[in-house]
mmCIF file of C-alpha atoms in Angstrom:
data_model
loop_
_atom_site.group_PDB
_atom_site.id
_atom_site.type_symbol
_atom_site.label_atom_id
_atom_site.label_comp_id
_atom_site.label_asym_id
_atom_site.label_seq_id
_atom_site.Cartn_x
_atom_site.Cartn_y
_atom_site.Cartn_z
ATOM 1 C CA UNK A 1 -25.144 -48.518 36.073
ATOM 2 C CA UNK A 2 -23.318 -49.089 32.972
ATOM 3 C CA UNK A 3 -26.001 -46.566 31.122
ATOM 4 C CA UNK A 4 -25.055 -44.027 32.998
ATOM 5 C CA UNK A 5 -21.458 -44.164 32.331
ATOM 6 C CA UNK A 6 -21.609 -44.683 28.312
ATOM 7 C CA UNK A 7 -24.369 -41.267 29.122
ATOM 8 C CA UNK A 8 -21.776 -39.425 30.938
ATOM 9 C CA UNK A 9 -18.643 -40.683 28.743
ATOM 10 C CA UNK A 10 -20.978 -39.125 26.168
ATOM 11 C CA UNK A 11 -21.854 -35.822 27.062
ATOM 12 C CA UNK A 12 -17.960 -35.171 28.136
ATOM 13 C CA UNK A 13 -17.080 -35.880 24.865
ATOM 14 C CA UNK A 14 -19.562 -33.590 23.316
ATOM 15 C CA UNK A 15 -19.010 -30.918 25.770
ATOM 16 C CA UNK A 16 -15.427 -31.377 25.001
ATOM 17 C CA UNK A 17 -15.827 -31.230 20.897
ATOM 18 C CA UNK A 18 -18.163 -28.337 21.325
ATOM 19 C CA UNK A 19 -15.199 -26.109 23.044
ATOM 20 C CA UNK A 20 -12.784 -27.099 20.353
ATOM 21 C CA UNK A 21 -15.407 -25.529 18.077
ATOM 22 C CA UNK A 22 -16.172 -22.667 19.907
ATOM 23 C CA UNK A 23 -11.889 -22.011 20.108
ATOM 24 C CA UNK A 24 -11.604 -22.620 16.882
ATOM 25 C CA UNK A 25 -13.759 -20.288 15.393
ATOM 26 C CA UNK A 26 -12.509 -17.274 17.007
ATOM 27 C CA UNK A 27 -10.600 -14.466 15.120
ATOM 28 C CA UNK A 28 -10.312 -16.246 12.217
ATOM 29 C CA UNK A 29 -10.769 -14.844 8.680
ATOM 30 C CA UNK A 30 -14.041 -16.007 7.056
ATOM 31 C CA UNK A 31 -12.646 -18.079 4.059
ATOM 32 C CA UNK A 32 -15.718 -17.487 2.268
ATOM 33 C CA UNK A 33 -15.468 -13.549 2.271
ATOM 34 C CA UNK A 34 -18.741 -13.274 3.795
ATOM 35 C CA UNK A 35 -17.796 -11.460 7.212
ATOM 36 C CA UNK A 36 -20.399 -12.559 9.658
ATOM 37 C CA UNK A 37 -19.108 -10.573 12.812
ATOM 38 C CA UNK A 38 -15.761 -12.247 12.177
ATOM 39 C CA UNK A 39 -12.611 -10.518 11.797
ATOM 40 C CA UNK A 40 -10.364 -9.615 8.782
ATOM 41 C CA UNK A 41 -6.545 -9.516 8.821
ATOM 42 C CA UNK A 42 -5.111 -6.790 6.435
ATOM 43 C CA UNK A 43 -1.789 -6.083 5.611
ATOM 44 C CA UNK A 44 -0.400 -2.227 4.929
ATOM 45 C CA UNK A 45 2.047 -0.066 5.316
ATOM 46 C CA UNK A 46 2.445 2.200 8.757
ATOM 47 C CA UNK A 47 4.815 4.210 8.229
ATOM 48 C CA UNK A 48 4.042 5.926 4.579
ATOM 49 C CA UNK A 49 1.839 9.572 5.421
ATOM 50 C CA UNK A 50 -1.157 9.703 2.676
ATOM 51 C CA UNK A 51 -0.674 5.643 1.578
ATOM 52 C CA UNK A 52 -0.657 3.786 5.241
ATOM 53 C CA UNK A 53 0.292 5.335 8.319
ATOM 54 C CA UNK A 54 -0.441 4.505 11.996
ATOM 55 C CA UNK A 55 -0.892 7.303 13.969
ATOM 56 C CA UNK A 56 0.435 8.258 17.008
ATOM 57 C CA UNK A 57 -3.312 7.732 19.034
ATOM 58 C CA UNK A 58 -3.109 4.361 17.276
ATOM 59 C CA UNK A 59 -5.850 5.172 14.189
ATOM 60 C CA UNK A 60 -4.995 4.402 10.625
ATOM 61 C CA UNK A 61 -5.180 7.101 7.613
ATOM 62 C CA UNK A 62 -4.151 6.878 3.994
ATOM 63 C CA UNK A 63 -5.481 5.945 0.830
ATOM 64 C CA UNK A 64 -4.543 2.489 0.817
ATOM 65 C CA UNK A 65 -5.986 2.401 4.123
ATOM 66 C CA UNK A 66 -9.240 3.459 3.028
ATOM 67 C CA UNK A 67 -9.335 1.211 -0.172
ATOM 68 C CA UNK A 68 -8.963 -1.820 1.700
ATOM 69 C CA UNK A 69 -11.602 -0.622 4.469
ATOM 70 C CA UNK A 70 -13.583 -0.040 1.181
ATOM 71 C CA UNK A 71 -12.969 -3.499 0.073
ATOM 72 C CA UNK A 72 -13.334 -5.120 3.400
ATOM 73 C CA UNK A 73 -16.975 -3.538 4.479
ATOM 74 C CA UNK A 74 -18.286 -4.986 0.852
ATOM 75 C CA UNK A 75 -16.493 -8.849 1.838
ATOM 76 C CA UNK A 76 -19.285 -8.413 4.937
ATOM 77 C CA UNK A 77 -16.948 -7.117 7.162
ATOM 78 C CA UNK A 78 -17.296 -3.807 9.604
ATOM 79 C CA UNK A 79 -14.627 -1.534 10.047
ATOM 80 C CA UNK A 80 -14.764 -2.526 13.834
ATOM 81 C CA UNK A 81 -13.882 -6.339 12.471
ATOM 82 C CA UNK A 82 -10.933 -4.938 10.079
ATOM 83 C CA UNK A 83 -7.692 -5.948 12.189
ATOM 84 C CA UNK A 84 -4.692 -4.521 10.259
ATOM 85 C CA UNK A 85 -0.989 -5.949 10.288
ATOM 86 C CA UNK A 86 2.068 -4.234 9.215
ATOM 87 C CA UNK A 87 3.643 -5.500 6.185
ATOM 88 C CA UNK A 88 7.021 -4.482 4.757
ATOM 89 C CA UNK A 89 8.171 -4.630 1.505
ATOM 90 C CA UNK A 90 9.895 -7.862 1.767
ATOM 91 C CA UNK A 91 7.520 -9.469 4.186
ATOM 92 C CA UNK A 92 4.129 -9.329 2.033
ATOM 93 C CA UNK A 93 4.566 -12.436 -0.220
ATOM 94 C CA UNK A 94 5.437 -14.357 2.645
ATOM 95 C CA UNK A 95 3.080 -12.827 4.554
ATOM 96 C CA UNK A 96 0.062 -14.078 2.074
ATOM 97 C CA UNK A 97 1.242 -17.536 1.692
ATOM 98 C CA UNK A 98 1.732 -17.832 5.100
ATOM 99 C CA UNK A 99 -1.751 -16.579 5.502
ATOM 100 C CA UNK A 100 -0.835 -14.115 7.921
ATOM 101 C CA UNK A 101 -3.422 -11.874 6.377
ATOM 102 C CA UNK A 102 -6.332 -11.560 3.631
ATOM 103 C CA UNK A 103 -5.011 -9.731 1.486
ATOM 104 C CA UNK A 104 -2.641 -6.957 1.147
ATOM 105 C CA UNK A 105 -3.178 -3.029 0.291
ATOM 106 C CA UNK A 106 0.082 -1.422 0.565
ATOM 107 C CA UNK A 107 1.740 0.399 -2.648
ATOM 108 C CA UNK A 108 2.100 -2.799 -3.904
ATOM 109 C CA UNK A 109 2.916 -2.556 -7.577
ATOM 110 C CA UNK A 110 2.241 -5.432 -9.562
ATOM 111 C CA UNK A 111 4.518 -7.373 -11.786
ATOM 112 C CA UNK A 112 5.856 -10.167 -13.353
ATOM 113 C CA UNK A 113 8.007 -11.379 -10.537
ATOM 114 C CA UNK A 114 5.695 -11.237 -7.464
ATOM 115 C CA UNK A 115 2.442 -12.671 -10.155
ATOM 116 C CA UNK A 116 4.493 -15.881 -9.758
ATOM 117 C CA UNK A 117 3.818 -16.274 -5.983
ATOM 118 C CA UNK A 118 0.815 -14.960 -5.320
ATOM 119 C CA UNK A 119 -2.346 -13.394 -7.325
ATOM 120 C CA UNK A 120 -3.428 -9.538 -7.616
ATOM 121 C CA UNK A 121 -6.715 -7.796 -7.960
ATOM 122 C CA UNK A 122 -6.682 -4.451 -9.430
ATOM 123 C CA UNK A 123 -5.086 -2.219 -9.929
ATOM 124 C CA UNK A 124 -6.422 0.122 -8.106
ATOM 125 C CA UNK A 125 -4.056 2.787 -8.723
ATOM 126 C CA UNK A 126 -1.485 4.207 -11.525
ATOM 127 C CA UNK A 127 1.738 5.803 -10.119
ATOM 128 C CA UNK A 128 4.815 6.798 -11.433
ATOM 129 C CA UNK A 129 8.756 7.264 -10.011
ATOM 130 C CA UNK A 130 9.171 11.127 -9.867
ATOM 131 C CA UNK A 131 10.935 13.194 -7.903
ATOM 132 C CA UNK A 132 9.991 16.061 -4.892
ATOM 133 C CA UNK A 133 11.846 19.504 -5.075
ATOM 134 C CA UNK A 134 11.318 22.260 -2.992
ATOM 135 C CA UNK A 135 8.537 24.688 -3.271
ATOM 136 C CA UNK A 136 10.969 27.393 -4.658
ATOM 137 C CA UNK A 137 13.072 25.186 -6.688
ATOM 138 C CA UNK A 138 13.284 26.031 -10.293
ATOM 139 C CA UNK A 139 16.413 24.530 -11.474
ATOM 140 C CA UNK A 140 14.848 21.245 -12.172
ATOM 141 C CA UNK A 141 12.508 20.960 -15.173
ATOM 142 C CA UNK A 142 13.157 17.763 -16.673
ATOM 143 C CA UNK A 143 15.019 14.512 -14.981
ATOM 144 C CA UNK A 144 18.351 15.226 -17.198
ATOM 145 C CA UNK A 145 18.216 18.175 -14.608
ATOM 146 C CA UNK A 146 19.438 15.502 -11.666
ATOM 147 C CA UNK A 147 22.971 15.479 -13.230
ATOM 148 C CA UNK A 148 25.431 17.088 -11.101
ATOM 149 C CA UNK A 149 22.215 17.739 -8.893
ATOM 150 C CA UNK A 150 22.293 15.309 -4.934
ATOM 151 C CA UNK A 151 19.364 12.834 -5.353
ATOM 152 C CA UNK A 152 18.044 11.316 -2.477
ATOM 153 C CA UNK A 153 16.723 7.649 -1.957
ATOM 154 C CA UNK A 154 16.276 5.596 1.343
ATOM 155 C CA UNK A 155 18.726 2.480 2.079
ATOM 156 C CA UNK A 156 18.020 -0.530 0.047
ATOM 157 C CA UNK A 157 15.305 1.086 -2.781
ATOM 158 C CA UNK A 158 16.272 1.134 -6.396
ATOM 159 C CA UNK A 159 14.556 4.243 -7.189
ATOM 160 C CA UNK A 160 17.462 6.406 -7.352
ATOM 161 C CA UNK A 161 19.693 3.874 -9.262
ATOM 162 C CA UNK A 162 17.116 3.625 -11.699
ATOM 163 C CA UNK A 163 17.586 7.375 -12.496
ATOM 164 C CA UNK A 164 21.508 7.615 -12.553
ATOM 165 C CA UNK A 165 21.232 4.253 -15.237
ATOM 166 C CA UNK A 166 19.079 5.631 -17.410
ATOM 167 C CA UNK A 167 18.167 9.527 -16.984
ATOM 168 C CA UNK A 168 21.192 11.217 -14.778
ATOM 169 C CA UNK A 169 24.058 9.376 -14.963
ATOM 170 C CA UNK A 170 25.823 11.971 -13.320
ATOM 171 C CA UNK A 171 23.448 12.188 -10.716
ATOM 172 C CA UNK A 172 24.706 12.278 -7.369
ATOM 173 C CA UNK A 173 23.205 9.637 -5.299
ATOM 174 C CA UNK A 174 22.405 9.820 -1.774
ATOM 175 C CA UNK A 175 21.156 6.913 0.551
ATOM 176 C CA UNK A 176 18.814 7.890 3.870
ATOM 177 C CA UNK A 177 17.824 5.566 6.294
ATOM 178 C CA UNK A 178 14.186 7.050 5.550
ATOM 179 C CA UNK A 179 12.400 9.327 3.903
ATOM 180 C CA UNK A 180 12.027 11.872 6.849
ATOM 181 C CA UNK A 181 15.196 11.813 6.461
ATOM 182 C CA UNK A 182 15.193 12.413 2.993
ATOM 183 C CA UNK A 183 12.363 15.259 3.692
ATOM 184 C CA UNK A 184 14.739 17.300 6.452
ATOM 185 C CA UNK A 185 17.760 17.238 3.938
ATOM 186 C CA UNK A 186 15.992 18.377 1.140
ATOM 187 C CA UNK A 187 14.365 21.279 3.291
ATOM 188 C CA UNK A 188 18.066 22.068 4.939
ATOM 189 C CA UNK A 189 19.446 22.109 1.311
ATOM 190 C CA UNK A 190 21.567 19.327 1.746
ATOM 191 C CA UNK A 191 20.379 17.304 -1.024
ATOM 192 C CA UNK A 192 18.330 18.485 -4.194
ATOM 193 C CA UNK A 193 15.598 15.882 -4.476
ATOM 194 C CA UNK A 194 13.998 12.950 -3.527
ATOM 195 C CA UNK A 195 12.736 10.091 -5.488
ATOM 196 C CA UNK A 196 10.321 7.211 -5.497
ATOM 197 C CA UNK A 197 6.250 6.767 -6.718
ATOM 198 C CA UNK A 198 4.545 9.893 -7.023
ATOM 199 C CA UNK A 199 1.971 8.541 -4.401
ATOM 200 C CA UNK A 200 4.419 8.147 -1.923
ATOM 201 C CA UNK A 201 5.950 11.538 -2.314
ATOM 202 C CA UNK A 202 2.491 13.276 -2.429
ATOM 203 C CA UNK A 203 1.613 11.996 1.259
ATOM 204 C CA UNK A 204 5.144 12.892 2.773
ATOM 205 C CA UNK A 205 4.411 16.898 1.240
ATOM 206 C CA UNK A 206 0.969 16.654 2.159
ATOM 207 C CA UNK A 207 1.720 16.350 5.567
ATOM 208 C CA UNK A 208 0.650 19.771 7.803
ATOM 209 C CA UNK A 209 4.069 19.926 8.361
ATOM 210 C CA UNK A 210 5.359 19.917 5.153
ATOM 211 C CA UNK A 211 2.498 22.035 3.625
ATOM 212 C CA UNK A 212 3.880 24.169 0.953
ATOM 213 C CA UNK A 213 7.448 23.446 1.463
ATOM 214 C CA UNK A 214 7.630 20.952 -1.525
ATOM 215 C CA UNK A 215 6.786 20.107 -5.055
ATOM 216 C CA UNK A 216 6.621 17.109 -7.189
ATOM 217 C CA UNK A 217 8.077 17.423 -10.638
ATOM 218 C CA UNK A 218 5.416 15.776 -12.386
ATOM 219 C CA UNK A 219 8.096 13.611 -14.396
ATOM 220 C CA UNK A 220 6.347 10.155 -14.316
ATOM 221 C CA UNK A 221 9.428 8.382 -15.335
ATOM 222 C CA UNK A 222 7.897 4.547 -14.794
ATOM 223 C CA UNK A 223 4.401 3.361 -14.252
ATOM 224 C CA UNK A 224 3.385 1.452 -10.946
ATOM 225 C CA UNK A 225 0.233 -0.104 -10.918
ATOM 226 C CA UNK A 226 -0.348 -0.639 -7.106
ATOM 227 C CA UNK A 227 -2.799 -4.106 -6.897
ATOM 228 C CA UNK A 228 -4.310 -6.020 -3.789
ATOM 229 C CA UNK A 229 -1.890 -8.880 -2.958
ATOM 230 C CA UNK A 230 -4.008 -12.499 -2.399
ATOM 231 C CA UNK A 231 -3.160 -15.947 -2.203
ATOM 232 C CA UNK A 232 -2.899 -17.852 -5.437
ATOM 233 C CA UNK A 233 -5.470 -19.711 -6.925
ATOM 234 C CA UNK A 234 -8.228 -17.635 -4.682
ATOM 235 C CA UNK A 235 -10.010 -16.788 -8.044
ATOM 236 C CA UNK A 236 -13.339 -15.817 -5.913
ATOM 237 C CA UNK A 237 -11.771 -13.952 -3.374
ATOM 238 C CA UNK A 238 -10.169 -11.675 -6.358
ATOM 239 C CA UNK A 239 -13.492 -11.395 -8.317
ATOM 240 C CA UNK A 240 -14.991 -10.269 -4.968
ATOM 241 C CA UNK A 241 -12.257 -7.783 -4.280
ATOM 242 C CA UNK A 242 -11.980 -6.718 -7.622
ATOM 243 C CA UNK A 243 -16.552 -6.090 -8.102
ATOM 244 C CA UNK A 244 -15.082 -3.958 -4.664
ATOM 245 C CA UNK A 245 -12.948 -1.964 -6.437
ATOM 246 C CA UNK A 246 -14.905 -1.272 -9.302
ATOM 247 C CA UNK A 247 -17.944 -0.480 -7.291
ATOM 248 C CA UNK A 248 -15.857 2.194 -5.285
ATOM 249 C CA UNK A 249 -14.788 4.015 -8.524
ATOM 250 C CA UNK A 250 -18.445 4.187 -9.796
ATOM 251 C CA UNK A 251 -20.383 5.568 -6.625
ATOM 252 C CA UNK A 252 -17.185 8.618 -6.117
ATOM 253 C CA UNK A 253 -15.368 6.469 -3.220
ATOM 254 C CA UNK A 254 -12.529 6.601 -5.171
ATOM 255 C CA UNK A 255 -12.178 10.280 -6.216
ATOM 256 C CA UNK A 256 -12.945 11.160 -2.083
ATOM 257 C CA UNK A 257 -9.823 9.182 -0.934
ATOM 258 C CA UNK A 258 -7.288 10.405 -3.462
ATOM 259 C CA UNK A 259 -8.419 14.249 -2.347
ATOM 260 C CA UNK A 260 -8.404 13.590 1.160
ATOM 261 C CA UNK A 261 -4.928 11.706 1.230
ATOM 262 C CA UNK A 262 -3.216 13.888 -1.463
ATOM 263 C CA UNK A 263 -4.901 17.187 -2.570
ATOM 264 C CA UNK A 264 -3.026 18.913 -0.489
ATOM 265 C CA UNK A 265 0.159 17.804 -2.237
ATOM 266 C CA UNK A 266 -1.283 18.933 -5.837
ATOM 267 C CA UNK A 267 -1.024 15.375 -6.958
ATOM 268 C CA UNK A 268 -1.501 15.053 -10.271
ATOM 269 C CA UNK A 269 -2.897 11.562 -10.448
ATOM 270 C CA UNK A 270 -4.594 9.470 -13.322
ATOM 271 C CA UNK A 271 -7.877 8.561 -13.111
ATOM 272 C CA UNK A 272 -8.444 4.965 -11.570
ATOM 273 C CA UNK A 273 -7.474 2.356 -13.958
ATOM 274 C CA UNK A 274 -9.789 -0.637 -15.478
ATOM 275 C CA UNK A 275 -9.261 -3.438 -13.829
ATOM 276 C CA UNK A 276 -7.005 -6.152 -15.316
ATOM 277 C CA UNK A 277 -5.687 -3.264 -17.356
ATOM 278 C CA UNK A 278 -1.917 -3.280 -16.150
ATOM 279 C CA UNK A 279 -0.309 -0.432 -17.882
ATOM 280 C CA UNK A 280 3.703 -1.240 -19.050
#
């Protein structure tokens, strides 16, 4: 009689520690970066057209997008697994120490300041601050141009300030909620240009509705070298990512997503940098 109750105190117990398992293991990341069926967190942007967008039927398109789908499928994980999670600007540090998400692949430029929280591979991509005109603007052939001239920025970026301080100080500066926003004033004439990375501004014109309307000046006025955020101290989850990277420049991956996301734009962009090579 007593046998039978240590036997059945037994098996409860290992029925019970066998669920825990089973729940535990369930849509979590695979630490290891080997995939096996599991899923993958991701953070981008959703609301920049040609970098990270989600679409109105739910899909996900821009180049960012597709570098960290890149990325993901050679960590072992199919695009069916790849679970991505908005991140804005001032969420993503947070965001990867929290361990929200894997990693992060959206315009996210690397420097000094963010290096102290958490760890980048790449870069991946070179872009620069410039500014969009429209198509049949000719007034504007240099950034001393902007004095005088209504430059547009959205709330809370330092893009435009950055110009007035140390291109156009007679600039005059105008703050959008958005950059749709920015895009219908500088099509209805009320302001003169738009500013922030080249990247940015090439997926806002290459939009079908924006097709032809707009130009970028080609000014490059800084250099931002977008990276793939991690946590710190993950040194083989960035050799991983970065082997990804590298092997997606090499076999044309690379070239493909930056003419699908921004030929139509004319984007003028640099060729993919060396990794580790962080240009100043």
């Amino acid at each position: 009689m007593q046998l039978r109750k240590v036997t059945a105190a037994s098996a409860a117990v290992l029925a019970l520690a066998l669920t825990a398992t089973a729940c535990g293991s369930d849509d979590k990341d695979d630490a290891s970066g080997s995939g096996g069926g599991k899923k993958i967190t991701i953070g981008i942007k959703i609301d920049q057209p040609g970098i990270g967008l989600k679409t109105p039927d739910g899909k996900y398109t821009g180049f960012d997008v597709d570098v960290a789908t890149y990325v993901a499928k050679e960590l072992g994980y199919d695009a069916a697994n790849i679970e991505f999670k908005e991140t804005k600007s001032a969420d993503r540090e947070t965001s990867i120490e929290r361990g929200d998400v894997k990693f992060i692949a959206a315009s996210y430029s690397i420097n000094d300041e963010r290096l102290k929280k958490v760890d980048f591979a790449g870069p991946y991509l070179l872009a620069h601050q410039d500014i969009l005109v429209r198509a049949d603007d000719t007034s504007i052939k240099a950034p001393e141009d902007l004095n005088n001239k209504k430059l547009c920025s959205v709330t809370g970026s330092t893009s435009a300030q950055n110009v007035h301080d140390k291109l156009a100080p007679k600039a005059d500066l105008q703050e959008y909620g958005g950059y749709s926003e920015c895009l219908t004033g500088l099509e209805n004439e009320a302001v003169d240009a738009l500013t922030t990375d080249d990247s940015i501004l090439a997926g806002y014109a290459s939009q079908d509705t924006n097709k032809g309307k707009f130009k970028l000046a080609g000014f490059k006025m800084t250099n931002e070298n977008y990276g793939i955020g991690l946590k710190k101290g993950d040194a083989d989850l960035k050799k991983k990512i970065n082997d990804a990277l590298t092997k997606m420049v090499s076999d044309g991956s690379w070239d493909k997503a930056v003419k699908d996301n921004f030929g139509p734009a004319n984007y003028k962009n640099e060729p993919a940098p060396k990794i580790g090579n962080v240009v100043k």
